[in-house]
Short mmCIF file of C-alpha atoms and ligand atoms in Angstrom, two decimals:
data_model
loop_
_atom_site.label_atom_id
_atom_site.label_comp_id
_atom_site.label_asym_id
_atom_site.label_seq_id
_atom_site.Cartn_x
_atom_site.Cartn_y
_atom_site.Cartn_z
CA UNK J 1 -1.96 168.57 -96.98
CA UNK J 2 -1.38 171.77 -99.59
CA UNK J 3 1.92 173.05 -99.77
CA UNK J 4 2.34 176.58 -98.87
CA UNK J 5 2.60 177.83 -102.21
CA UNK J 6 -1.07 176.92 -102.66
CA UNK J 7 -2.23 177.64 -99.24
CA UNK J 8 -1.25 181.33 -100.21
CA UNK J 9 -2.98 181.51 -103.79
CA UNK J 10 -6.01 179.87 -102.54
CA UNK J 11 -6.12 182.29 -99.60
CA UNK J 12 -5.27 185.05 -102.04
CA UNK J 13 -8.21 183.73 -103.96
CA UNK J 14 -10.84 183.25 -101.17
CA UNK J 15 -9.92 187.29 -100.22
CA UNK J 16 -8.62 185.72 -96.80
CA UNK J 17 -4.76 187.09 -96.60
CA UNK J 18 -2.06 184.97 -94.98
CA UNK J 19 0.83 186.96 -93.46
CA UNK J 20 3.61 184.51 -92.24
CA UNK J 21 5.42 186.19 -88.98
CA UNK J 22 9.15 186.57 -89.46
CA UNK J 23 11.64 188.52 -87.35
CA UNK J 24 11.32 191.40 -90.19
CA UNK J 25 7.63 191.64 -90.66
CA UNK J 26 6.03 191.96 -87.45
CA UNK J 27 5.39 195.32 -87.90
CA UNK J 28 3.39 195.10 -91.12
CA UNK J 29 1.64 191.97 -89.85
CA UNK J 30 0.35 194.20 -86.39
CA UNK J 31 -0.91 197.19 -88.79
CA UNK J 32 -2.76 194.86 -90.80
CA UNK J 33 -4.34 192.65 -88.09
CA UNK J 34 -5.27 195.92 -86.17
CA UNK J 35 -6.91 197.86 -89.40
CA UNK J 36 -8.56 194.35 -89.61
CA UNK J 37 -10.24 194.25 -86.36
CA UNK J 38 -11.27 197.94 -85.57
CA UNK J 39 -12.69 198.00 -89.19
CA UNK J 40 -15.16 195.22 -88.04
CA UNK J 41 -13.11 191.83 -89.44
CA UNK J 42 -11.93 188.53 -88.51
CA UNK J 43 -7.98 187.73 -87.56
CA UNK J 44 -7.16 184.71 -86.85
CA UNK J 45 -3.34 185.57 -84.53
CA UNK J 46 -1.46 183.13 -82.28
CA UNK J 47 -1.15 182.91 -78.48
CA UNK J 48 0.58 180.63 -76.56
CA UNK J 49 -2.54 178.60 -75.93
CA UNK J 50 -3.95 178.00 -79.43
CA UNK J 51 -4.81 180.25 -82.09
CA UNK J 52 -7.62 182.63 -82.19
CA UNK J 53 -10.50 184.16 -84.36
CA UNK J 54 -10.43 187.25 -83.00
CA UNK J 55 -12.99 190.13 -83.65
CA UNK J 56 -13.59 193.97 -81.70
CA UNK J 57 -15.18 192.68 -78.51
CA UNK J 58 -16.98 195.89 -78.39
CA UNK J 59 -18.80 195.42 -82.08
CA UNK J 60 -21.58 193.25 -82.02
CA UNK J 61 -22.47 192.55 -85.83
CA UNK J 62 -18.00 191.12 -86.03
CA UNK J 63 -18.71 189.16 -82.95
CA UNK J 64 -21.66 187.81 -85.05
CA UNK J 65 -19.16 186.87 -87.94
CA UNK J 66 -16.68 184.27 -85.80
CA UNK J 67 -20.03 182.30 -85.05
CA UNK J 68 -21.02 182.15 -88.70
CA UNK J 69 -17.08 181.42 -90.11
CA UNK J 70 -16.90 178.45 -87.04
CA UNK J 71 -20.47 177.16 -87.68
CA UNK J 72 -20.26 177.75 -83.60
CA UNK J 73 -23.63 177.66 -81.60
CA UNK J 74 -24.66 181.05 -80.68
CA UNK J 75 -25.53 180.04 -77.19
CA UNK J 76 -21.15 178.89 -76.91
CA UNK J 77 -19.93 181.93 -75.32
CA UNK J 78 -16.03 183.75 -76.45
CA UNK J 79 -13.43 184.57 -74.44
CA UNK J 80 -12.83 187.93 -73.74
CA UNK J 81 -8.75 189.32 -74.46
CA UNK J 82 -7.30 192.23 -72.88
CA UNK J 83 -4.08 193.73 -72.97
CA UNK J 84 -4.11 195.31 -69.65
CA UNK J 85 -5.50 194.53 -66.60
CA UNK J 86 -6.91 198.77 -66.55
CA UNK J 87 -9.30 197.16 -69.25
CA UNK J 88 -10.94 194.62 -66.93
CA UNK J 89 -12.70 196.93 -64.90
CA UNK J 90 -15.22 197.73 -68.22
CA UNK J 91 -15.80 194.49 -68.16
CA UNK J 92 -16.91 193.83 -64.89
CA UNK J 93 -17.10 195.07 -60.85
CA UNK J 94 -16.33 192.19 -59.36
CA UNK J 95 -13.07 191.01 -58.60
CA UNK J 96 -12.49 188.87 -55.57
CA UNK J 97 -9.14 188.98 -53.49
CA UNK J 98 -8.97 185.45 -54.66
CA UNK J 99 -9.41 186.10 -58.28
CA UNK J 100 -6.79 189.00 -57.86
CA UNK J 101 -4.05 187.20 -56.14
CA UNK J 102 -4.54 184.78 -59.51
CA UNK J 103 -4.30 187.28 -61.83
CA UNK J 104 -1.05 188.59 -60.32
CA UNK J 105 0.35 185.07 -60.17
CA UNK J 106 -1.16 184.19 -63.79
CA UNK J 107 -1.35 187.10 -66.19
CA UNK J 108 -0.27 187.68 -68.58
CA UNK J 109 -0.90 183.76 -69.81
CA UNK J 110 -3.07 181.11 -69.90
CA UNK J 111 -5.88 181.07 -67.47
CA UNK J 112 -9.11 182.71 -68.40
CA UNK J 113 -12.04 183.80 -65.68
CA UNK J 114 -15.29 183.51 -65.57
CA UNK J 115 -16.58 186.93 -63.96
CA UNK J 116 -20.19 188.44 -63.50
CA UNK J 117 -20.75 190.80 -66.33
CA UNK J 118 -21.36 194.35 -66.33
CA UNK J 119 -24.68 194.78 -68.25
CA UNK J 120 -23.46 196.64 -70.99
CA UNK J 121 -21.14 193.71 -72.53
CA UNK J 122 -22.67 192.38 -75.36
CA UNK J 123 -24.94 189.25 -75.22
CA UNK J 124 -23.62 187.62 -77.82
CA UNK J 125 -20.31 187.83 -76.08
CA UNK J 126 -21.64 186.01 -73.10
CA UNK J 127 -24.03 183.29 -74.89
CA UNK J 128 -26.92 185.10 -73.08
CA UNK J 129 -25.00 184.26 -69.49
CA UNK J 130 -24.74 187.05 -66.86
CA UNK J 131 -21.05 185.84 -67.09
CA UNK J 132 -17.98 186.98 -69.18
CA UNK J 133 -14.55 185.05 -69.62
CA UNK J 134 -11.53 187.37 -69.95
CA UNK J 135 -8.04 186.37 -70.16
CA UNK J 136 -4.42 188.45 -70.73
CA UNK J 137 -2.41 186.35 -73.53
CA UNK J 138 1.26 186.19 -72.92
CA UNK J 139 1.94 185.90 -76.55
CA UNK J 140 4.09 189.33 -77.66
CA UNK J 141 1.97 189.56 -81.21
CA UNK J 142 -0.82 188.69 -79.12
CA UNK J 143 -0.17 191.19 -76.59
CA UNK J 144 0.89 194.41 -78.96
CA UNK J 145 -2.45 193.40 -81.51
CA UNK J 146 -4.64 193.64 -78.27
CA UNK J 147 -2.16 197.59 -77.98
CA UNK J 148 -2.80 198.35 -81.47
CA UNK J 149 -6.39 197.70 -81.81
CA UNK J 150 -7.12 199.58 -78.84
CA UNK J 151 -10.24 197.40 -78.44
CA UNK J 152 -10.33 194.06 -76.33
CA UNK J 153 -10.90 191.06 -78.26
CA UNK J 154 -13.38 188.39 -78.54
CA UNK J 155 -11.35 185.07 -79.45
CA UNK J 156 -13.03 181.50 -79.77
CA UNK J 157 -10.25 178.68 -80.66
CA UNK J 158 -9.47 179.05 -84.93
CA UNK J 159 -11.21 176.08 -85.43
CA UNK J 160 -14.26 174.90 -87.43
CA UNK J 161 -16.50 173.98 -84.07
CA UNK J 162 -15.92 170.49 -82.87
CA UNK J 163 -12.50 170.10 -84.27
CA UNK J 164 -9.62 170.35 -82.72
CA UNK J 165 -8.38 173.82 -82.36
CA UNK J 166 -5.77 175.12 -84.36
CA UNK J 167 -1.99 174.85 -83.00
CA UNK J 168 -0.53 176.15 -86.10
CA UNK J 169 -1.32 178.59 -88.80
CA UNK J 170 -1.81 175.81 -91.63
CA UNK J 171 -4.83 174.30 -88.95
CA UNK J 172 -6.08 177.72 -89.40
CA UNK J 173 -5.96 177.88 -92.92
CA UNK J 174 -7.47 174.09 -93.37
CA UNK J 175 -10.57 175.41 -91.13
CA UNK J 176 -11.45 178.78 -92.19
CA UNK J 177 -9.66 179.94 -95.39
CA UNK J 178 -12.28 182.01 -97.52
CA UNK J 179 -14.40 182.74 -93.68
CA UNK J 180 -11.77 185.32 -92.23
CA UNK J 181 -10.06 188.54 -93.66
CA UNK J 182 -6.59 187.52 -91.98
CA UNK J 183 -4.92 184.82 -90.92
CA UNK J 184 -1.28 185.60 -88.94
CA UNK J 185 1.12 182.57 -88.92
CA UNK J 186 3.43 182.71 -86.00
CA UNK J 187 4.56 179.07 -86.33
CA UNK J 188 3.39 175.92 -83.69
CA UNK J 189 1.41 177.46 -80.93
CA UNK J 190 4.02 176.75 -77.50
CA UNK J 191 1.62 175.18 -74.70
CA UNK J 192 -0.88 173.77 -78.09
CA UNK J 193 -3.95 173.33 -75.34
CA UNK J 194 -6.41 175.56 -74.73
CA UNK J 195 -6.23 178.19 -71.49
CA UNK J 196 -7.36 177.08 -68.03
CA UNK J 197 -10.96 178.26 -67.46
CA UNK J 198 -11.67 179.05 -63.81
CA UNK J 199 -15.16 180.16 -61.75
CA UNK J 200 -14.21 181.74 -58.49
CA UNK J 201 -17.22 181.37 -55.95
CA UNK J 202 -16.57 182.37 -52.59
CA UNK J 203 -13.64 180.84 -51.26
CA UNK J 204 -13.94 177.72 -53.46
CA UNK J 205 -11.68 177.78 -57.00
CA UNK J 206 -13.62 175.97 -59.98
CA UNK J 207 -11.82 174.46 -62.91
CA UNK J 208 -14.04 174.27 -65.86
CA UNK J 209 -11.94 173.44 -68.58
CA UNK J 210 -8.00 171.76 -67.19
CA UNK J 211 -5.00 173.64 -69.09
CA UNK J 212 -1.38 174.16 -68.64
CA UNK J 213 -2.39 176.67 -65.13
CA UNK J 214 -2.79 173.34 -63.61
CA UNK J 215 -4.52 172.66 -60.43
CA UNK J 216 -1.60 172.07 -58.36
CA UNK J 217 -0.01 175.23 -60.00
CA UNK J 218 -3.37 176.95 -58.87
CA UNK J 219 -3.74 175.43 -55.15
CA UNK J 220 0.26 176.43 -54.37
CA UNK J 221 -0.48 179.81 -54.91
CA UNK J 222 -4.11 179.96 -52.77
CA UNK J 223 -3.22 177.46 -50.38
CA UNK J 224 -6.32 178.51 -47.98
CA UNK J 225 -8.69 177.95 -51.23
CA UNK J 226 -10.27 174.43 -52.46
CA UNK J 227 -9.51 174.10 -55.75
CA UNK J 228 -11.42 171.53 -57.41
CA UNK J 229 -12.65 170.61 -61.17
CA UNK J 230 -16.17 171.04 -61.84
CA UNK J 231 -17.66 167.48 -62.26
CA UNK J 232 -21.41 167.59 -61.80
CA UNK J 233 -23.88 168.38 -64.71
CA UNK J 234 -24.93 171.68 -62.88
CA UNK J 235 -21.26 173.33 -62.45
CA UNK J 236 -20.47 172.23 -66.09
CA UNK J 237 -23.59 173.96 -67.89
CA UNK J 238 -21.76 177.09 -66.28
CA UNK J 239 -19.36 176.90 -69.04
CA UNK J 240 -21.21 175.66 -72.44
CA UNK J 241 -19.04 174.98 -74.38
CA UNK J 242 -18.09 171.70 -72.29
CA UNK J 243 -21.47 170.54 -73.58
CA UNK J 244 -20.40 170.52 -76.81
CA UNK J 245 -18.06 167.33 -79.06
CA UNK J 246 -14.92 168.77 -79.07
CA UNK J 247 -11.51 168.13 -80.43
CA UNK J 248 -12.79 165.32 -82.27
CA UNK J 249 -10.69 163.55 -85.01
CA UNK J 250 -12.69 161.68 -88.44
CA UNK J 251 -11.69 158.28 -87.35
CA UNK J 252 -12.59 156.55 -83.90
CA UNK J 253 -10.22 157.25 -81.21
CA UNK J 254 -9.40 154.75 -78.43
CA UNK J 255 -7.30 155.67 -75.21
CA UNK J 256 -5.18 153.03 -74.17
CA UNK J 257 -3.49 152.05 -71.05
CA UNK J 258 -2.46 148.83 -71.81
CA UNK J 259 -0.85 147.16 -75.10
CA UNK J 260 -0.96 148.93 -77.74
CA UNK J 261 0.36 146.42 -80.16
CA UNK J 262 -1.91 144.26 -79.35
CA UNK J 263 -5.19 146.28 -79.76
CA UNK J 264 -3.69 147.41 -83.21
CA UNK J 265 -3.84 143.24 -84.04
CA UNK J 266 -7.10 142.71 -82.23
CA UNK J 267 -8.47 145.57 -84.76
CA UNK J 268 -6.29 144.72 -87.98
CA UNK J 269 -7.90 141.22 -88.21
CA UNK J 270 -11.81 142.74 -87.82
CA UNK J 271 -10.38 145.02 -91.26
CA UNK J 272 -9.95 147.77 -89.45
CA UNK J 273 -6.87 150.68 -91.12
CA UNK J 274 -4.93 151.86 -87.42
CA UNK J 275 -3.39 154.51 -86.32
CA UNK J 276 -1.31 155.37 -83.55
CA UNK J 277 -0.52 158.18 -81.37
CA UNK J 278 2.28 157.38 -79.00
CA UNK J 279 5.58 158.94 -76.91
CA UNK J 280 8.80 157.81 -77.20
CA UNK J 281 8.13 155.45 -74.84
CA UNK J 282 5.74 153.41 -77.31
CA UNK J 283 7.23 154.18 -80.34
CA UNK J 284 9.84 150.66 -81.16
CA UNK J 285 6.20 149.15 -80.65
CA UNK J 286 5.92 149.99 -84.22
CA UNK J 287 7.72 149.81 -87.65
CA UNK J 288 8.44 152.66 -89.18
CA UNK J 289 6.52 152.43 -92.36
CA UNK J 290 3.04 151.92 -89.95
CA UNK J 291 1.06 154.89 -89.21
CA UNK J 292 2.46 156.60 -86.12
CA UNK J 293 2.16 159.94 -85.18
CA UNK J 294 4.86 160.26 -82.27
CA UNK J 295 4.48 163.12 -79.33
CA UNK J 296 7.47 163.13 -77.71
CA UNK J 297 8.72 162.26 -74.31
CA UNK J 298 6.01 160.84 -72.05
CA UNK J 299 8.15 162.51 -69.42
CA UNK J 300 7.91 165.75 -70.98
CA UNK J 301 4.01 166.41 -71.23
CA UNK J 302 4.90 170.01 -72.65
CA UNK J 303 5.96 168.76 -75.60
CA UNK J 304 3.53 166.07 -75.27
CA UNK J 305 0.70 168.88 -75.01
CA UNK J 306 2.13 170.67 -77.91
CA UNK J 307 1.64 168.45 -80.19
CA UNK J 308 -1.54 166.92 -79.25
CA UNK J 309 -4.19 168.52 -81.97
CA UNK J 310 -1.33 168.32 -84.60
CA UNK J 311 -1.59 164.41 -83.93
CA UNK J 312 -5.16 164.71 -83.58
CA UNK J 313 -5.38 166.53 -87.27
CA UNK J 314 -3.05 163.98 -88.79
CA UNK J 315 -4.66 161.41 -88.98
CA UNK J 316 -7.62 163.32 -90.74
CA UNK J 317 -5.24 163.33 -93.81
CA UNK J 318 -3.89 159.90 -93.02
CA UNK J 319 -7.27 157.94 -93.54
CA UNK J 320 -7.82 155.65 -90.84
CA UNK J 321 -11.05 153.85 -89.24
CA UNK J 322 -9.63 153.76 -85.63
CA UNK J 323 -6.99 155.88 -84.00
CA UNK J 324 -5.10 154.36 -80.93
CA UNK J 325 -3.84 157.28 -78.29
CA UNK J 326 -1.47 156.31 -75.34
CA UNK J 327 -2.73 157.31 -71.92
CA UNK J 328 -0.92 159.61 -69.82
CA UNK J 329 -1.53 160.12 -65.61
CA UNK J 330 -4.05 162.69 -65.05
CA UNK J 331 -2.26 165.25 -62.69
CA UNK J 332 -0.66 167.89 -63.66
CA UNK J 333 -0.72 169.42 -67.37
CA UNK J 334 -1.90 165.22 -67.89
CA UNK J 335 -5.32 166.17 -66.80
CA UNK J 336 -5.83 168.79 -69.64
CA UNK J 337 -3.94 166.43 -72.13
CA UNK J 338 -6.84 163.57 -71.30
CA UNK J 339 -9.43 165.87 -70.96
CA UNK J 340 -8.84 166.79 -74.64
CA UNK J 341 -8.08 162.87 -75.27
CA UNK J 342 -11.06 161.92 -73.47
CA UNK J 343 -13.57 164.57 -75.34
CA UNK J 344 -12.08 163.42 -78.67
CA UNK J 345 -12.88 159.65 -77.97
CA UNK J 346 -16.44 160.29 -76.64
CA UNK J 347 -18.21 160.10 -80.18
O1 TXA F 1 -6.62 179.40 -74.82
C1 TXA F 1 -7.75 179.81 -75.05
O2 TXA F 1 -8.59 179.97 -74.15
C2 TXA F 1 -8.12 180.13 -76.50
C3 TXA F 1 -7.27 181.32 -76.95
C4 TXA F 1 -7.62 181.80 -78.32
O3 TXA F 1 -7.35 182.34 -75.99
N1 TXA F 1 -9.51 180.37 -76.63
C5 TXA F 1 -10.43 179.38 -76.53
O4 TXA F 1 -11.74 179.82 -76.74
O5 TXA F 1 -10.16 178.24 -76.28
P1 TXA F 1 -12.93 178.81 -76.98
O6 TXA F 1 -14.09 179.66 -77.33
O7 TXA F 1 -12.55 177.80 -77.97
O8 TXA F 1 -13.19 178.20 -75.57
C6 TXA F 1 -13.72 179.02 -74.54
C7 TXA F 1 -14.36 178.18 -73.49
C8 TXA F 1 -15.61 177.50 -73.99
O9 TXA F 1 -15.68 176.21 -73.39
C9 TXA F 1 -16.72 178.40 -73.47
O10 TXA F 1 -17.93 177.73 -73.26
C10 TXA F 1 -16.11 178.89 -72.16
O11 TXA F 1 -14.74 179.05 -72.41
N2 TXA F 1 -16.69 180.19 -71.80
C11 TXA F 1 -16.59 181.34 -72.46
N3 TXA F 1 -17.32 182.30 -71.84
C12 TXA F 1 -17.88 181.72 -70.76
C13 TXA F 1 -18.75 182.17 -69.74
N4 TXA F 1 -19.20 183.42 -69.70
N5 TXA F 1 -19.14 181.29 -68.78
C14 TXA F 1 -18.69 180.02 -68.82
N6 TXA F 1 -17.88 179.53 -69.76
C15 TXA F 1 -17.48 180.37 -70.72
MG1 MG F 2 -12.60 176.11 -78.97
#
């Protein structure tokens, strides 16, 4: 890893500006990003969620930009933000009863829908789909950017594509210093995995990408609804990006449910350089001086979420050939955390 010091001449150097978020500078930092993004330019800004790589959702040739500084696909559609929920209605006509009881219950934060488009919103916004995601961040510099740039915007993960996205504004840096104009550092991201992405069809509630809206969260609050995550090959080409490797570490990663000690031996005598991502629970498994990369309490899978991709990023600089991972139960915000586990393992 740089130090900061360097981070900020290199950035200086690559014309991408770094603005670090303190309680005295917000101000500054929301002028900036907002000149940034109605004059056509790239922002990387926190939300709760991860960070984005935000652009004017209403200017096609900056939409074009976050594809080029990601090395994204063009056919990966972005996520639409929006500040208020008066702004959804240029986006589309169709909101169900279903999808508005949601958005009452959910907004502002993290859960993003899929909605028909109106025609007008750009293609490259919807990866050529007759669909377009929006979502209302929670974050307050999220929330008062979305204010000051009057426009909504269009915000993929800051991430090079395939890696895991950015959960802090050094991840940002590391991925797309010298491809962006601005880059606002607001510290750890708080939930660290990406928004729940939902596809409302009829009466039936589609999950197409598990977050920290979890599904139980989601079936509570439409009791009559079934709520269910999209499994089959048909459902999941709704949402592209699903297609794609995501989240992926350099080194192999291996989920485990069992011992974890012992698959660390089992590798060590084939040659192989470990590393281990565990909870608390794990951790005395381990000496200090081996590589471990500790989460938190298995009992607390918001922290455990929170960190994930910083884990996941670690060992990148820590060169290993295999990284082990501790499994977690799949309900709940677990479902999201071994979605992302799962995706990263799947080379
Ligand atoms: O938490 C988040 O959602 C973050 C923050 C920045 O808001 N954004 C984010 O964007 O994770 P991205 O582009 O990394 O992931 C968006 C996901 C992709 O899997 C994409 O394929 C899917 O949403 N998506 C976007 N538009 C879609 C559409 N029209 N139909 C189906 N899936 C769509
Ligand atoms: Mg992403």
């Amino acid at each position: 890893m740089l130090s900061l010091p360097t981070y900020i001449r290199l950035a200086k150097e690559m014309k991408t500006r770094l603005i670090e978020l303190t309680s005295s500078n917000t101000e500054h930092a929301l002028s900036e990003a907002s000149l940034v993004i109605k004059s056509g330019g790239l922002v990387v800004f926190p939300t709760e969620t991860v960070y984005g790589l935000g652009a004017d959702a209403t200017n096609e040739e900056a939409l074009k930009k976050i594809f080029v500084a990601k090395g994204r696909p063009s056919d990966n559609p972005i996520i639409v933000h929006i500040a208020n929920i008066s702004e959804l209605s240029k986006l589309t006509d169709e909101v169900s009863i279903i999808e508005s009881k949601l958005i009452e219950k959910f907004w502002p934060g993290p859960l993003t829908f899929i909605f028909n488009k109106k025609n007008f919103v750009p293609a490259v916004l919807s990866g050529g789909l007759e669909t377009v995601a929006v979502r209302m961040p929670a974050h307050p510099f999220a929330h008062e950017l979305l204010l000051r740039a009057g426009v909504p915007i269009g915000a993929p993960s800051a991430n090079t594509s395939g890696r895991p996205s950015g959960t802090t504004g050094a991840h940002a840096l590391d991925d797309l210093m010298g491809k962006v104009d601005l880059i606002i550092d607001g510290g750890s991201s708080e939930i660290g995995v990406e928004s729940t992405v939902v596809r409302v069809l009829d009466k039936k509630i589609l999950i197409l990408r598990a977050g920290s809206v979890t599904r139980e969260m989601i079936q509570d609050s439409i009791p009559e609804s079934e709520v269910d995550f999209a499994l089959d090959k048909k459902d999941l080409d709704a949402s592209p990006g699903t297609r794609y490797r995501h989240y992926a570490p350099n080194a192999r990663l291996e989920i485990i449910s069992g011992d974890m000690a012992l698959r660390k031996v089992e590798l060590e005598k084939e040659g192989k350089k470990v590393g281990i991502i565990c909870s608390n629970a794990n951790k005395d498994l381990f000496s200090p001086d081996e590589k471990v990369f500790i989460l938190g309490d298995r009992g607390d899978l918001g922290e455990i979420s929170k960190n994930l991709y910083q884990a996941l990023r670690y060992f990148d600089a820590h060169l290993v050939d295999v990284v082990l991972c501790e499994s977690f139960p799949e309900d709940g915000l677990g479902k999201a955390i071994m979605d992302r586990l799962k995706k990263a393992s799947n080379a």
